[in-house]
Amino acid sequence: MGRLRQALTHREAGVVEALITRTERVEDGQMLLRRGAIVEHSTILIEGFILRSVQSGEKRHILATHVPGDFVDMHAFALKRLDHDITVLGPALVGYARHEDLRIMMEQEPHLARLFWFSTLLDAAVHRTWILKMGELRVDQRIAHFFCELWAKLEMVGLAREDGFSSPLRQSDLAEITGSTPIHVNRMLRELREAGLVEFRRGRVFCRDRSRLAQFAHFDPSYLYGAGDLAVHDELSVNAIT
Amino acid sequence: MGRLRQALTHREAGVVEALITRTERVEDGQMLLRRGAIVEHSTILIEGFILRSVQSGEKRHILATHVPGDFVDMHAFALKRLDHDITVLGPALVGYARHEDLRIMMEQEPHLARLFWFSTLLDAAVHRTWILKMGELRVDQRIAHFFCELWAKLEMVGLAREDGFSSPLRQSDLAEITGSTPIHVNRMLRELREAGLVEFRRGRVFCRDRSRLAQFAHFDPSYLYGAGDLAVHDELSVNAIT
DNA sequence: CGTTCCCTTGAGTAGTTTCAATACTTGTGG
DNA sequence: CCACAAGTATTGAAACTACTCAAGGGAACG
């Protein structure tokens, strides 16, 4: 949603912010919500990182990552029940909006309601890209692709650098994101480093040649629908690509 | 959406059907919509199967499968632009509803609007399950998982048998669904057959012991949200699972 | 009765995981 | 300030899983 900010008027942004009735600082690794929980509020990430994951036996698998400004559980607003865990990565600041208030707001602000729906559709589009990439890329390319995606998302909210970004990610997190193992991730990170594509050192990602990294990862950012893009959709005046 | 039918009143079902201004018979392999296309209508599958796929170089990758009753491109109602291709598998009958009519209907029928939103959220939940399964299962298990999923979805619309189901799927389609190759799929099908788990012969799936197949595939149908489930959500009275 | 599409098999290679063991960091208490 | 503990990162070797290339087999349709 933070990425949708450009699609909001100043007034609307205020309306959204007024929904947040409570904020909370949470520490690394804390699980905000557990799969199956019934929720009566939605969570917005203000600072830090949040993961959507599922526990599968001993292993945890990360399904999606969120950056500041994102509503992380809008789907639960409609479905009421979460199908995965919501976990904080590194220290974070989160805000809560009550579903009841959201519902009232959506009735009064159809444009905002539409944007909230958009944000869940964007999540789905990101999911689809991951299904594709899990199927067609090697682990090293998946790691690179994840770096590209997170970099782009952080950039949209002004948290990226020219030559990379910082995060509290560990190698084992990358393993859970890419569906691999920490050991293999470690080897692949070495290869990426030796190939001069990207460096990962305790959460910090450095990359000199971004387009080369994107090419290696087969990364095409269009699935993230930049805020500009979205605004255009809203006006209903996009060019045919057919 | 066909799976949501139980959540619709008789009147509402009529309202939805009245939206369909045109139906069309399409033959096997035909692409209904291409990635990037701007659409002004939504497609409902009435008979047959539809695939959501992307072309990636030489290879096609299938992201989702649909059964009769499903709206296959509701996301494009909001985003206007498709991020993947919509292709027919086997002969099919489809119906079209104009976005303009949909928009008007949604304004007048908030309950229906909510159900349409639900259906896109369910798609997202299915996507998440696929990300997980692509990451944690071997190809043989992924094939089994796909069989379980399709079987369950067909069952919801009364198109399954006690001992399996029929479809126009080829082995190469299974490869594109599971992110594998036709050759490997062929071998894995042989192993599944020899293990007495499931048989696949030119699109027909036979399984004597469904629960054993589900166990092998680590299949838990809850992510499909049975229609009953959904109806309950709508009443806002689900049991906590915490 | 042959063409076409789909399915099947074998052999070799590439990618990935697992187990086992060893270093490096960072924070903490002595 | 050093030593230790805990978490994180790294390496090697062996086993497993999956892909590629190449070649054959079988069923359906005209």
Short mmCIF file of C-alpha atoms in Angstrom, two decimals, chain B residues 46-196:
data_model
loop_
_atom_site.label_atom_id
_atom_site.label_comp_id
_atom_site.label_asym_id
_atom_site.label_seq_id
_atom_site.Cartn_x
_atom_site.Cartn_y
_atom_site.Cartn_z
CA ILE B 46 -18.92 -22.71 -18.29
CA GLU B 47 -17.66 -26.04 -19.63
CA GLY B 48 -14.16 -27.45 -19.96
CA PHE B 49 -10.82 -26.31 -18.60
CA ILE B 50 -8.87 -23.08 -18.73
CA LEU B 51 -5.20 -22.47 -17.97
CA ARG B 52 -3.46 -19.32 -16.82
CA SER B 53 0.06 -19.43 -18.19
CA VAL B 54 3.05 -17.42 -19.22
CA GLN B 55 5.38 -17.95 -22.11
CA SER B 56 9.00 -17.81 -21.06
CA GLY B 57 11.23 -18.17 -24.06
CA GLU B 58 10.48 -21.54 -25.60
CA LYS B 59 8.73 -22.81 -22.55
CA ARG B 60 5.23 -22.26 -21.30
CA HIS B 61 4.58 -22.34 -17.61
CA ILE B 62 1.13 -22.94 -16.20
CA LEU B 63 0.32 -20.85 -13.14
CA ALA B 64 -3.22 -21.94 -12.41
CA THR B 65 -5.99 -24.17 -13.69
CA HIS B 66 -9.69 -23.41 -13.70
CA VAL B 67 -12.81 -25.52 -13.62
CA PRO B 68 -16.32 -24.74 -14.80
CA GLY B 69 -17.97 -21.94 -12.87
CA ASP B 70 -14.76 -20.00 -12.31
CA PHE B 71 -14.26 -16.40 -13.34
CA VAL B 72 -10.76 -16.67 -14.75
CA ASP B 73 -9.73 -13.05 -15.02
CA MET B 74 -11.39 -11.08 -12.25
CA HIS B 75 -8.03 -9.51 -11.43
CA ALA B 76 -8.12 -7.83 -14.81
CA PHE B 77 -11.39 -6.19 -13.83
CA ALA B 78 -9.45 -4.06 -11.39
CA LEU B 79 -6.01 -3.94 -13.01
CA LYS B 80 -7.32 -3.72 -16.57
CA ARG B 81 -4.22 -5.42 -17.91
CA LEU B 82 -3.50 -9.13 -17.87
CA ASP B 83 -0.15 -10.34 -16.59
CA HIS B 84 -0.51 -13.79 -18.13
CA ASP B 85 -2.16 -15.68 -20.98
CA ILE B 86 -5.56 -17.33 -20.74
CA THR B 87 -5.67 -20.56 -22.73
CA VAL B 88 -8.30 -23.21 -23.21
CA LEU B 89 -7.46 -26.84 -22.53
CA GLY B 90 -9.66 -29.14 -24.54
CA PRO B 91 -12.93 -27.90 -26.03
CA ALA B 92 -14.67 -25.39 -23.79
CA LEU B 93 -17.65 -23.12 -23.48
CA VAL B 94 -17.02 -19.66 -22.06
CA GLY B 95 -19.20 -16.67 -21.24
CA TYR B 96 -18.32 -13.00 -21.21
CA ALA B 97 -19.48 -10.26 -18.85
CA ARG B 98 -18.76 -6.62 -19.64
CA HIS B 99 -16.74 -4.77 -17.02
CA GLU B 100 -19.14 -1.89 -17.20
CA ASP B 101 -22.05 -4.16 -16.25
CA LEU B 102 -19.97 -5.76 -13.54
CA ARG B 103 -19.16 -2.37 -12.07
CA ILE B 104 -22.79 -1.35 -11.95
CA MET B 105 -23.81 -4.69 -10.48
CA MET B 106 -21.16 -4.41 -7.78
CA GLU B 107 -22.40 -1.00 -6.74
CA GLN B 108 -25.91 -2.32 -6.37
CA GLU B 109 -25.00 -5.63 -4.77
CA PRO B 110 -22.36 -5.14 -2.10
CA HIS B 111 -22.65 -8.76 -1.00
CA LEU B 112 -21.86 -9.95 -4.49
CA ALA B 113 -19.05 -7.44 -4.80
CA ARG B 114 -17.55 -8.91 -1.68
CA LEU B 115 -17.84 -12.42 -3.07
CA PHE B 116 -16.06 -11.38 -6.25
CA TRP B 117 -13.30 -9.92 -4.18
CA PHE B 118 -13.20 -13.20 -2.23
CA SER B 119 -12.74 -15.15 -5.38
CA THR B 120 -9.59 -13.20 -6.22
CA LEU B 121 -8.34 -13.70 -2.67
CA LEU B 122 -8.91 -17.42 -3.01
CA ASP B 123 -6.85 -17.39 -6.17
CA ALA B 124 -4.08 -15.74 -4.20
CA ALA B 125 -4.35 -18.38 -1.48
CA VAL B 126 -4.03 -21.10 -4.10
CA HIS B 127 -1.00 -19.30 -5.53
CA ARG B 128 0.63 -19.25 -2.11
CA THR B 129 0.13 -22.97 -1.74
CA TRP B 130 1.82 -23.51 -5.09
CA ILE B 131 4.82 -21.41 -4.10
CA LEU B 132 5.13 -23.56 -1.01
CA LYS B 133 4.74 -26.85 -2.84
CA MET B 134 7.15 -25.89 -5.60
CA GLY B 135 9.69 -25.23 -2.90
CA GLU B 136 9.25 -28.25 -0.69
CA LEU B 137 7.99 -31.14 -2.81
CA ARG B 138 9.70 -33.41 -5.32
CA VAL B 139 8.20 -33.56 -8.78
CA ASP B 140 6.33 -36.82 -8.09
CA GLN B 141 4.73 -35.25 -5.05
CA ARG B 142 3.88 -32.10 -6.95
CA ILE B 143 2.09 -34.16 -9.58
CA ALA B 144 0.17 -35.96 -6.86
CA HIS B 145 -0.63 -32.63 -5.22
CA PHE B 146 -1.95 -31.22 -8.44
CA PHE B 147 -4.16 -34.27 -8.91
CA CYS B 148 -5.53 -33.80 -5.40
CA GLU B 149 -6.21 -30.13 -6.01
CA LEU B 150 -7.93 -30.57 -9.34
CA TRP B 151 -9.91 -33.52 -8.02
CA ALA B 152 -11.15 -31.42 -5.10
CA LYS B 153 -12.04 -28.47 -7.32
CA LEU B 154 -13.93 -30.66 -9.77
CA GLU B 155 -15.73 -32.29 -6.90
CA MET B 156 -16.98 -28.90 -5.71
CA VAL B 157 -18.77 -28.45 -9.01
CA GLY B 158 -19.94 -32.03 -9.31
CA LEU B 159 -17.51 -33.12 -12.02
CA ALA B 160 -15.51 -35.73 -10.12
CA ARG B 161 -15.97 -39.45 -9.76
CA GLU B 162 -15.55 -41.55 -6.64
CA ASP B 163 -12.33 -42.99 -7.98
CA GLY B 164 -10.92 -40.00 -9.83
CA PHE B 165 -11.74 -37.61 -12.64
CA SER B 166 -11.25 -36.96 -16.34
CA SER B 167 -9.57 -34.09 -18.14
CA PRO B 168 -7.88 -33.27 -21.44
CA LEU B 169 -4.48 -33.00 -19.72
CA ARG B 170 -1.42 -34.40 -21.42
CA GLN B 171 1.82 -35.32 -19.74
CA SER B 172 3.44 -32.23 -21.18
CA ASP B 173 0.77 -30.12 -19.48
CA LEU B 174 1.62 -31.74 -16.18
CA ALA B 175 5.23 -30.82 -16.83
CA GLU B 176 4.29 -27.19 -17.39
CA ILE B 177 2.17 -27.19 -14.25
CA THR B 178 4.76 -28.75 -11.99
CA GLY B 179 7.71 -26.86 -13.41
CA SER B 180 9.34 -29.99 -14.77
CA THR B 181 9.87 -31.72 -18.12
CA PRO B 182 7.63 -34.14 -20.01
CA ILE B 183 10.24 -36.87 -19.75
CA HIS B 184 10.62 -36.58 -16.02
CA VAL B 185 6.87 -36.37 -15.55
CA ASN B 186 6.53 -39.56 -17.52
CA ARG B 187 8.92 -41.36 -15.22
CA MET B 188 7.27 -40.01 -12.11
CA LEU B 189 3.84 -41.08 -13.38
CA ARG B 190 5.22 -44.57 -13.82
CA GLU B 191 6.50 -44.55 -10.24
CA LEU B 192 3.16 -43.30 -8.93
CA ARG B 193 1.44 -46.05 -10.88
CA GLU B 194 3.84 -48.73 -9.69
CA ALA B 195 3.47 -47.54 -6.11
CA GLY B 196 -0.27 -48.01 -6.51
#
